[in-house]
mmCIF file of C-alpha atoms in Angstrom:
data_model
loop_
_atom_site.group_PDB
_atom_site.id
_atom_site.type_symbol
_atom_site.label_atom_id
_atom_site.label_comp_id
_atom_site.label_asym_id
_atom_site.label_seq_id
_atom_site.Cartn_x
_atom_site.Cartn_y
_atom_site.Cartn_z
ATOM 1 C CA MET A 30 0.000 0.000 0.000
ATOM 2 C CA PRO A 31 2.762 2.595 0.729
ATOM 3 C CA ARG A 32 4.339 1.792 -2.634
ATOM 4 C CA PHE A 33 0.985 2.257 -4.306
ATOM 5 C CA LEU A 34 0.529 5.655 -2.646
ATOM 6 C CA LEU A 35 4.016 6.833 -3.607
ATOM 7 C CA THR A 36 3.485 5.718 -7.204
ATOM 8 C CA ARG A 37 0.167 7.534 -7.476
ATOM 9 C CA ILE A 38 1.552 10.717 -5.917
ATOM 10 C CA ALA A 39 4.578 10.669 -8.221
ATOM 11 C CA SER A 40 2.383 10.190 -11.285
ATOM 12 C CA ALA A 41 0.158 13.063 -10.165
ATOM 13 C CA VAL A 42 2.984 15.630 -10.340
ATOM 14 C CA PRO A 43 3.311 15.748 -14.154
ATOM 15 C CA VAL A 44 -0.482 15.669 -14.469
ATOM 16 C CA LEU A 45 -0.808 18.736 -12.253
ATOM 17 C CA LEU A 46 1.976 20.468 -14.173
ATOM 18 C CA ILE A 47 0.236 19.895 -17.507
ATOM 19 C CA LEU A 48 -3.076 21.010 -16.014
ATOM 20 C CA SER A 49 -1.473 24.193 -14.697
ATOM 21 C CA ILE A 50 -0.189 25.050 -18.198
ATOM 22 C CA VAL A 51 -3.532 24.351 -19.853
ATOM 23 C CA THR A 52 -5.460 26.206 -17.150
ATOM 24 C CA PHE A 53 -3.234 29.271 -17.310
ATOM 25 C CA ALA A 54 -3.456 29.364 -21.102
ATOM 26 C CA ILE A 55 -7.261 29.078 -21.095
ATOM 27 C CA ILE A 56 -7.626 31.802 -18.474
ATOM 28 C CA GLN A 57 -5.358 34.138 -20.444
ATOM 29 C CA ALA A 58 -6.980 33.336 -23.793
ATOM 30 C CA PRO A 59 -9.860 35.866 -23.644
ATOM 31 C CA PRO A 60 -8.852 39.460 -24.440
ATOM 32 C CA GLY A 61 -8.371 41.848 -21.547
ATOM 33 C CA ASP A 62 -6.813 41.743 -18.103
ATOM 34 C CA TYR A 63 -7.229 43.373 -14.699
ATOM 35 C CA ALA A 64 -5.745 46.618 -16.028
ATOM 36 C CA ASP A 65 -8.714 46.866 -18.409
ATOM 37 C CA TYR A 66 -11.002 46.501 -15.404
ATOM 38 C CA ILE A 67 -9.139 49.367 -13.711
ATOM 39 C CA ARG A 68 -9.525 51.497 -16.841
ATOM 40 C CA SER A 69 -13.275 50.895 -17.000
ATOM 41 C CA GLN A 70 -13.657 51.699 -13.292
ATOM 42 C CA LEU A 71 -11.719 54.958 -13.681
ATOM 43 C CA MET A 72 -13.871 55.985 -16.632
ATOM 44 C CA ASN A 73 -17.254 54.899 -15.248
ATOM 45 C CA GLN A 74 -16.868 55.825 -11.587
ATOM 46 C CA GLY A 75 -13.856 58.128 -11.450
ATOM 47 C CA GLY A 76 -14.832 60.388 -14.321
ATOM 48 C CA ALA A 77 -11.411 60.059 -16.007
ATOM 49 C CA SER A 78 -10.985 60.438 -19.746
ATOM 50 C CA TYR A 79 -10.015 57.475 -21.892
ATOM 51 C CA GLU A 80 -6.437 58.717 -22.287
ATOM 52 C CA GLN A 81 -5.978 59.231 -18.534
ATOM 53 C CA ALA A 82 -7.514 55.871 -17.670
ATOM 54 C CA GLU A 83 -5.470 54.063 -20.309
ATOM 55 C CA ALA A 84 -2.256 55.641 -19.038
ATOM 56 C CA GLN A 85 -2.951 54.471 -15.494
ATOM 57 C CA ALA A 86 -3.943 51.016 -16.740
ATOM 58 C CA GLN A 87 -0.704 50.696 -18.704
ATOM 59 C CA ALA A 88 1.309 51.809 -15.681
ATOM 60 C CA TYR A 89 -0.466 49.121 -13.647
ATOM 61 C CA ARG A 90 0.445 46.486 -16.268
ATOM 62 C CA VAL A 91 4.101 47.421 -16.134
ATOM 63 C CA GLU A 92 4.156 47.511 -12.317
ATOM 64 C CA HIS A 93 2.596 44.060 -11.930
ATOM 65 C CA GLY A 94 4.134 42.332 -14.957
ATOM 66 C CA LEU A 95 0.909 42.072 -16.940
ATOM 67 C CA ASP A 96 2.690 43.497 -19.995
ATOM 68 C CA GLN A 97 4.996 40.477 -20.165
ATOM 69 C CA PRO A 98 4.322 37.519 -22.492
ATOM 70 C CA MET A 99 1.999 34.828 -21.166
ATOM 71 C CA ALA A 100 4.843 32.288 -20.984
ATOM 72 C CA VAL A 101 6.882 34.603 -18.767
ATOM 73 C CA GLN A 102 3.893 35.240 -16.490
ATOM 74 C CA TYR A 103 3.301 31.506 -16.157
ATOM 75 C CA LEU A 104 6.953 30.763 -15.382
ATOM 76 C CA ASN A 105 7.015 33.484 -12.720
ATOM 77 C CA TRP A 106 3.808 32.099 -11.187
ATOM 78 C CA ILE A 107 4.791 28.428 -11.166
ATOM 79 C CA THR A 108 8.348 29.211 -9.995
ATOM 80 C CA GLY A 109 6.984 31.151 -7.048
ATOM 81 C CA ILE A 110 4.737 28.221 -6.112
ATOM 82 C CA VAL A 111 7.507 25.618 -6.295
ATOM 83 C CA THR A 112 10.318 27.628 -4.682
ATOM 84 C CA ARG A 113 8.531 29.867 -2.167
ATOM 85 C CA GLY A 114 4.974 28.579 -1.892
ATOM 86 C CA ASP A 115 3.886 31.938 -3.317
ATOM 87 C CA PHE A 116 0.718 31.689 -5.426
ATOM 88 C CA GLY A 117 0.883 35.280 -6.582
ATOM 89 C CA TYR A 118 -0.922 38.443 -5.606
ATOM 90 C CA SER A 119 -4.635 39.052 -6.004
ATOM 91 C CA PHE A 120 -5.294 42.300 -7.828
ATOM 92 C CA TYR A 121 -8.985 42.402 -6.956
ATOM 93 C CA TYR A 122 -8.763 41.403 -3.275
ATOM 94 C CA ASN A 123 -5.490 43.338 -2.828
ATOM 95 C CA LYS A 124 -3.838 40.581 -0.828
ATOM 96 C CA PRO A 125 -1.753 37.446 -1.494
ATOM 97 C CA VAL A 126 -3.636 34.671 -3.249
ATOM 98 C CA ALA A 127 -2.701 32.273 -0.451
ATOM 99 C CA GLU A 128 -4.721 34.394 1.966
ATOM 100 C CA VAL A 129 -7.738 34.425 -0.355
ATOM 101 C CA VAL A 130 -7.568 30.640 -0.685
ATOM 102 C CA GLY A 131 -6.953 30.197 3.031
ATOM 103 C CA GLU A 132 -10.054 32.237 3.869
ATOM 104 C CA ARG A 133 -12.439 30.447 1.518
ATOM 105 C CA LEU A 134 -11.168 26.922 0.947
ATOM 106 C CA PRO A 135 -11.465 25.471 4.502
ATOM 107 C CA ARG A 136 -15.074 26.568 4.982
ATOM 108 C CA THR A 137 -15.948 25.409 1.448
ATOM 109 C CA LEU A 138 -14.261 22.046 1.980
ATOM 110 C CA ALA A 139 -16.017 21.549 5.320
ATOM 111 C CA LEU A 140 -19.379 22.466 3.789
ATOM 112 C CA ALA A 141 -18.810 20.166 0.802
ATOM 113 C CA LEU A 142 -17.746 17.217 2.970
ATOM 114 C CA VAL A 143 -20.780 17.573 5.245
ATOM 115 C CA CYS A 144 -23.096 17.685 2.229
ATOM 116 C CA HIS A 145 -21.354 14.723 0.597
ATOM 117 C CA ILE A 146 -21.423 12.560 3.730
ATOM 118 C CA LEU A 147 -25.110 13.265 4.342
ATOM 119 C CA ALA A 148 -25.987 12.710 0.680
ATOM 120 C CA SER A 149 -24.099 9.402 0.647
ATOM 121 C CA LEU A 150 -25.634 8.123 3.877
ATOM 122 C CA PHE A 151 -29.196 9.049 2.939
ATOM 123 C CA GLY A 152 -28.792 8.078 -0.709
ATOM 124 C CA ILE A 153 -27.325 4.628 -0.022
ATOM 125 C CA THR A 154 -29.866 3.932 2.714
ATOM 126 C CA PHE A 155 -32.818 4.984 0.560
ATOM 127 C CA GLY A 156 -31.387 3.042 -2.382
ATOM 128 C CA ILE A 157 -31.216 -0.167 -0.322
ATOM 129 C CA TRP A 158 -34.700 0.469 1.010
ATOM 130 C CA ALA A 159 -36.123 1.011 -2.479
ATOM 131 C CA ALA A 160 -34.361 -2.005 -4.024
ATOM 132 C CA THR A 161 -35.541 -4.383 -1.330
ATOM 133 C CA ARG A 162 -39.123 -3.136 -1.789
ATOM 134 C CA GLN A 163 -39.242 -3.039 -5.567
ATOM 135 C CA TYR A 164 -42.460 -1.665 -7.126
ATOM 136 C CA SER A 165 -43.985 -0.928 -3.708
ATOM 137 C CA TRP A 166 -45.305 2.504 -2.721
ATOM 138 C CA VAL A 167 -42.013 3.121 -0.912
ATOM 139 C CA ASP A 168 -40.059 2.421 -4.110
ATOM 140 C CA ASN A 169 -42.356 4.652 -6.154
ATOM 141 C CA LEU A 170 -42.119 7.498 -3.641
ATOM 142 C CA LEU A 171 -38.329 7.347 -3.417
ATOM 143 C CA SER A 172 -38.049 7.104 -7.214
ATOM 144 C CA ALA A 173 -40.112 10.280 -7.502
ATOM 145 C CA VAL A 174 -37.861 12.010 -4.972
ATOM 146 C CA SER A 175 -34.710 10.968 -6.856
ATOM 147 C CA PHE A 176 -36.233 12.122 -10.151
ATOM 148 C CA LEU A 177 -36.950 15.560 -8.725
ATOM 149 C CA GLY A 178 -33.511 15.804 -7.130
ATOM 150 C CA MET A 179 -31.746 15.047 -10.422
ATOM 151 C CA THR A 180 -33.896 17.212 -12.693
ATOM 152 C CA ILE A 181 -34.584 20.415 -10.745
ATOM 153 C CA PRO A 182 -31.599 22.806 -11.129
ATOM 154 C CA ARG A 183 -29.925 23.785 -7.899
ATOM 155 C CA PHE A 184 -30.042 27.484 -8.670
ATOM 156 C CA LEU A 185 -33.827 27.234 -9.114
ATOM 157 C CA MET A 186 -34.222 25.517 -5.750
ATOM 158 C CA ALA A 187 -31.988 28.179 -4.203
ATOM 159 C CA LEU A 188 -34.034 31.006 -5.723
ATOM 160 C CA VAL A 189 -37.299 29.508 -4.486
ATOM 161 C CA LEU A 190 -35.852 28.982 -1.022
ATOM 162 C CA VAL A 191 -34.493 32.541 -0.829
ATOM 163 C CA TYR A 192 -37.882 33.897 -1.907
ATOM 164 C CA LEU A 193 -39.697 31.900 0.759
ATOM 165 C CA MET A 194 -37.217 32.802 3.477
ATOM 166 C CA VAL A 195 -37.165 36.533 2.739
ATOM 167 C CA PHE A 196 -40.758 37.280 1.769
ATOM 168 C CA HIS A 197 -42.675 34.698 3.784
ATOM 169 C CA PHE A 198 -40.542 34.015 6.856
ATOM 170 C CA ASP A 199 -38.856 37.450 7.198
ATOM 171 C CA VAL A 200 -35.319 36.026 7.319
ATOM 172 C CA SER A 201 -32.871 38.905 6.977
ATOM 173 C CA GLU A 202 -29.481 37.318 7.686
ATOM 174 C CA ILE A 203 -28.602 35.824 4.298
ATOM 175 C CA GLY A 204 -25.107 36.009 2.841
ATOM 176 C CA SER A 205 -22.895 35.017 5.775
ATOM 177 C CA PHE A 206 -21.953 32.032 7.884
ATOM 178 C CA PHE A 207 -22.567 33.725 11.242
ATOM 179 C CA SER A 208 -24.595 36.463 12.821
ATOM 180 C CA PRO A 209 -22.637 39.648 13.663
ATOM 181 C CA GLN A 210 -22.355 38.775 17.357
ATOM 182 C CA TYR A 211 -20.735 35.399 16.556
ATOM 183 C CA GLY A 212 -18.389 36.487 13.758
ATOM 184 C CA GLY A 213 -15.216 36.740 15.838
ATOM 185 C CA ALA A 214 -16.402 34.859 18.919
ATOM 186 C CA PRO A 215 -14.743 31.610 20.037
ATOM 187 C CA TRP A 216 -16.453 28.345 19.200
ATOM 188 C CA SER A 217 -19.361 27.332 21.390
ATOM 189 C CA TRP A 218 -22.623 25.449 21.049
ATOM 190 C CA ALA A 219 -24.419 28.741 20.488
ATOM 191 C CA LYS A 220 -22.032 29.657 17.659
ATOM 192 C CA PHE A 221 -22.404 26.191 16.121
ATOM 193 C CA ALA A 222 -26.200 26.509 16.272
ATOM 194 C CA ASP A 223 -25.923 29.915 14.615
ATOM 195 C CA LEU A 224 -23.755 28.387 11.859
ATOM 196 C CA VAL A 225 -26.343 25.657 11.239
ATOM 197 C CA HIS A 226 -29.062 28.304 11.162
ATOM 198 C CA HIS A 227 -27.227 30.130 8.356
ATOM 199 C CA VAL A 228 -26.014 27.240 6.163
ATOM 200 C CA TRP A 229 -28.885 24.764 6.356
ATOM 201 C CA PRO A 230 -30.468 25.981 3.071
ATOM 202 C CA VAL A 231 -27.243 25.335 1.120
ATOM 203 C CA VAL A 232 -26.773 21.968 2.842
ATOM 204 C CA ALA A 233 -30.384 20.964 2.156
ATOM 205 C CA ILE A 234 -30.152 21.799 -1.549
ATOM 206 C CA ALA A 235 -26.799 20.054 -2.021
ATOM 207 C CA VAL A 236 -27.859 16.969 -0.043
ATOM 208 C CA PHE A 237 -31.138 16.709 -1.959
ATOM 209 C CA GLY A 238 -29.337 16.672 -5.304
ATOM 210 C CA GLY A 239 -26.569 14.352 -4.110
ATOM 211 C CA LEU A 240 -28.769 11.748 -2.452
ATOM 212 C CA ALA A 241 -30.891 11.523 -5.613
ATOM 213 C CA TYR A 242 -27.896 10.335 -7.644
ATOM 214 C CA ASN A 243 -26.627 7.985 -4.941
ATOM 215 C CA MET A 244 -30.087 6.510 -4.438
ATOM 216 C CA ARG A 245 -30.677 5.770 -8.125
ATOM 217 C CA VAL A 246 -27.254 4.201 -8.598
ATOM 218 C CA MET A 247 -27.532 2.151 -5.417
ATOM 219 C CA ARG A 248 -31.019 0.934 -6.273
ATOM 220 C CA GLY A 249 -30.054 -0.146 -9.785
ATOM 221 C CA ASN A 250 -26.817 -1.853 -8.751
ATOM 222 C CA LEU A 251 -28.429 -3.638 -5.820
ATOM 223 C CA LEU A 252 -31.267 -4.950 -7.989
ATOM 224 C CA ASP A 253 -28.707 -6.408 -10.413
ATOM 225 C CA THR A 254 -26.674 -7.871 -7.566
ATOM 226 C CA LEU A 255 -29.686 -9.488 -5.903
ATOM 227 C CA ASN A 256 -30.250 -11.520 -9.081
ATOM 228 C CA ALA A 257 -26.699 -12.863 -9.123
ATOM 229 C CA GLN A 258 -26.060 -16.576 -8.654
ATOM 230 C CA TYR A 259 -23.962 -16.237 -5.511
ATOM 231 C CA ILE A 260 -26.858 -14.400 -3.820
ATOM 232 C CA GLU A 261 -29.150 -17.343 -4.597
ATOM 233 C CA THR A 262 -26.471 -19.645 -3.186
ATOM 234 C CA ALA A 263 -26.297 -17.619 0.016
ATOM 235 C CA ARG A 264 -30.057 -17.822 0.380
ATOM 236 C CA ALA A 265 -29.993 -21.561 -0.286
ATOM 237 C CA LYS A 266 -27.561 -21.989 2.594
ATOM 238 C CA GLY A 267 -30.224 -20.654 4.927
ATOM 239 C CA LEU A 268 -28.712 -17.249 5.693
ATOM 240 C CA PRO A 269 -31.161 -14.606 6.943
ATOM 241 C CA GLU A 270 -32.300 -12.175 4.254
ATOM 242 C CA SER A 271 -30.745 -9.248 6.135
ATOM 243 C CA ALA A 272 -27.357 -11.006 6.163
ATOM 244 C CA VAL A 273 -27.654 -11.835 2.466
ATOM 245 C CA ILE A 274 -28.342 -8.207 1.612
ATOM 246 C CA LEU A 275 -25.950 -6.424 3.980
ATOM 247 C CA ARG A 276 -23.020 -8.876 3.936
ATOM 248 C CA HIS A 277 -23.065 -10.101 0.335
ATOM 249 C CA ALA A 278 -25.164 -7.892 -1.930
ATOM 250 C CA VAL A 279 -24.540 -4.368 -0.632
ATOM 251 C CA PRO A 280 -20.688 -4.471 -0.636
ATOM 252 C CA ASN A 281 -20.648 -5.518 -4.294
ATOM 253 C CA ALA A 282 -23.317 -3.007 -5.258
ATOM 254 C CA LEU A 283 -21.251 -0.228 -3.693
ATOM 255 C CA HIS A 284 -18.383 -0.477 -6.209
ATOM 256 C CA PRO A 285 -19.632 2.185 -8.670
ATOM 257 C CA LEU A 286 -20.423 4.574 -5.819
ATOM 258 C CA VAL A 287 -16.970 4.068 -4.326
ATOM 259 C CA MET A 288 -15.332 4.914 -7.644
ATOM 260 C CA TYR A 289 -17.626 7.941 -7.860
ATOM 261 C CA GLN A 290 -15.854 9.324 -4.803
ATOM 262 C CA GLY A 291 -12.856 10.007 -7.030
ATOM 263 C CA VAL A 292 -14.641 12.816 -8.847
ATOM 264 C CA VAL A 293 -17.225 13.934 -6.319
ATOM 265 C CA LEU A 294 -14.955 16.164 -4.210
ATOM 266 C CA PRO A 295 -14.044 18.698 -6.920
ATOM 267 C CA TYR A 296 -17.655 18.473 -8.099
ATOM 268 C CA MET A 297 -18.872 19.342 -4.605
ATOM 269 C CA LEU A 298 -16.372 22.222 -4.366
ATOM 270 C CA SER A 299 -17.387 23.698 -7.710
ATOM 271 C CA GLY A 300 -20.993 22.481 -7.815
ATOM 272 C CA GLU A 301 -22.033 24.880 -5.076
ATOM 273 C CA ILE A 302 -21.238 27.871 -7.295
ATOM 274 C CA GLU A 303 -24.851 28.617 -8.205
ATOM 275 C CA THR A 304 -26.180 28.112 -4.686
ATOM 276 C CA ALA A 305 -23.349 30.043 -3.044
ATOM 277 C CA ILE A 306 -23.781 32.971 -5.438
ATOM 278 C CA ILE A 307 -27.519 33.154 -4.789
ATOM 279 C CA PHE A 308 -27.011 32.979 -1.027
ATOM 280 C CA ALA A 309 -23.925 35.267 -1.305
ATOM 281 C CA LEU A 310 -21.759 32.969 0.809
ATOM 282 C CA PRO A 311 -17.989 33.692 0.825
ATOM 283 C CA THR A 312 -16.905 30.333 -0.584
ATOM 284 C CA VAL A 313 -14.777 29.092 -3.488
ATOM 285 C CA GLY A 314 -17.497 29.298 -6.140
ATOM 286 C CA PRO A 315 -18.161 33.056 -6.073
ATOM 287 C CA ALA A 316 -14.418 33.729 -5.836
ATOM 288 C CA ILE A 317 -13.760 31.771 -9.050
ATOM 289 C CA VAL A 318 -16.563 33.492 -10.944
ATOM 290 C CA GLY A 319 -15.665 36.935 -9.596
ATOM 291 C CA SER A 320 -11.949 36.612 -10.343
ATOM 292 C CA MET A 321 -12.666 35.447 -13.899
ATOM 293 C CA ALA A 322 -14.984 38.413 -14.469
ATOM 294 C CA VAL A 323 -12.328 41.004 -13.595
ATOM 295 C CA GLY A 324 -9.262 39.192 -14.945
ATOM 296 C CA ASP A 325 -7.690 38.334 -11.581
ATOM 297 C CA VAL A 326 -5.719 35.554 -13.229
ATOM 298 C CA TYR A 327 -3.694 34.257 -10.278
ATOM 299 C CA VAL A 328 -6.758 33.733 -8.095
ATOM 300 C CA THR A 329 -8.569 31.874 -10.870
ATOM 301 C CA ALA A 330 -5.556 29.737 -11.764
ATOM 302 C CA THR A 331 -4.867 28.836 -8.137
ATOM 303 C CA PHE A 332 -8.445 27.804 -7.443
ATOM 304 C CA MET A 333 -8.511 25.699 -10.611
ATOM 305 C CA MET A 334 -5.305 23.996 -9.508
ATOM 306 C CA VAL A 335 -6.907 23.319 -6.125
ATOM 307 C CA LEU A 336 -9.815 21.616 -7.888
ATOM 308 C CA ALA A 337 -7.379 19.562 -9.985
ATOM 309 C CA ALA A 338 -5.468 18.524 -6.861
ATOM 310 C CA THR A 339 -8.686 17.461 -5.142
ATOM 311 C CA LEU A 340 -9.531 15.357 -8.204
ATOM 312 C CA VAL A 341 -6.199 13.533 -7.930
ATOM 313 C CA VAL A 342 -6.562 13.072 -4.172
ATOM 314 C CA GLY A 343 -10.148 11.906 -4.609
ATOM 315 C CA ASN A 344 -9.131 9.220 -7.096
ATOM 316 C CA ILE A 345 -6.435 7.949 -4.742
ATOM 317 C CA ILE A 346 -8.955 7.806 -1.880
ATOM 318 C CA ALA A 347 -11.428 5.964 -4.136
ATOM 319 C CA ASP A 348 -8.794 3.352 -5.019
ATOM 320 C CA LEU A 349 -7.981 2.828 -1.345
ATOM 321 C CA LEU A 350 -11.663 2.487 -0.404
ATOM 322 C CA LEU A 351 -12.212 -0.001 -3.216
ATOM 323 C CA ALA A 352 -9.227 -2.048 -2.037
ATOM 324 C CA LEU A 353 -10.622 -2.102 1.495
ATOM 325 C CA LEU A 354 -14.098 -3.026 0.262
ATOM 326 C CA ASP A 355 -13.162 -5.757 -2.228
ATOM 327 C CA PRO A 356 -10.522 -8.361 -1.292
ATOM 328 C CA ARG A 357 -10.121 -9.247 -4.971
ATOM 329 C CA VAL A 358 -8.624 -5.819 -5.611
ATOM 330 C CA ARG A 359 -6.081 -6.319 -2.845
ATOM 331 C CA GLN A 360 -5.191 -9.765 -4.189
ATOM 332 C CA PHE A 361 -4.728 -8.403 -7.690
ATOM 333 C CA GLY A 362 -2.604 -5.564 -6.342
ATOM 334 C CA ARG A 363 -0.249 -7.994 -4.576
ATOM 335 C CA ALA A 364 -0.007 -10.080 -7.708
#
């Protein structure tokens, strides 16, 4: 297992390097940069003429190296990451990119993991329940729930929820993780309850969409597994039906969902973009969209590299979980 981990980590380095080049090139491909944003702000809000605004924009390009070729900008960026752990400077937030990432990534990762764990637990449980009661009213009800969860866009659910909360329940504190009195306070049960009070709409929307996928996949895989010959053999041996399902059928039906864990983490980090924007939460999603809109290239590139790194880590975790779940994988790995 240690050799496997080292091999996967070593193979991930060139992949991340190639992704960084492609990502940086795609971000820089559209015309314009942050200096153009400064020029438009000076003209629209500062009342400056085009010549004055363009002169200040060009001075900003020279000062921050935006006038250099794209290859030189990339080399400076990637060299700073490798040698100094410096991800660049955010023009829009006016602080190092590492601070922007450090402020938003932990809370986003925690929110995504909570949503993913709840969606997996509920989705797998409901999938087993529906498969073992095929064509019953329970199966039909859960199938309807999964259909709605997979077809209704998240941004639409978020809009409806915001409308109900603001206009029907008079909720005013939307757009933050905490109330003002708990913002800088130490952790306590009251602060945790306040956090839950603020983030439950985002969690509910994400869990509803995630459990729908997990439930449909689990139901379909378990129905196929229950018709396998070894399941009939287990029943013929006189094993209780619960043991047949939980000990023999469910572990084999979980394989596709385990492999799904390899891609779900970056999806959870980026998939909350619509919901986070609507609820105005300071997470990764709005930062990516906002930095792309104003040409804050180093923030965008760093966040995209974070998503790529989570994809690599997620695939490694999925392989480890599959090896723990299926002894045949471990046997093949030793061979």
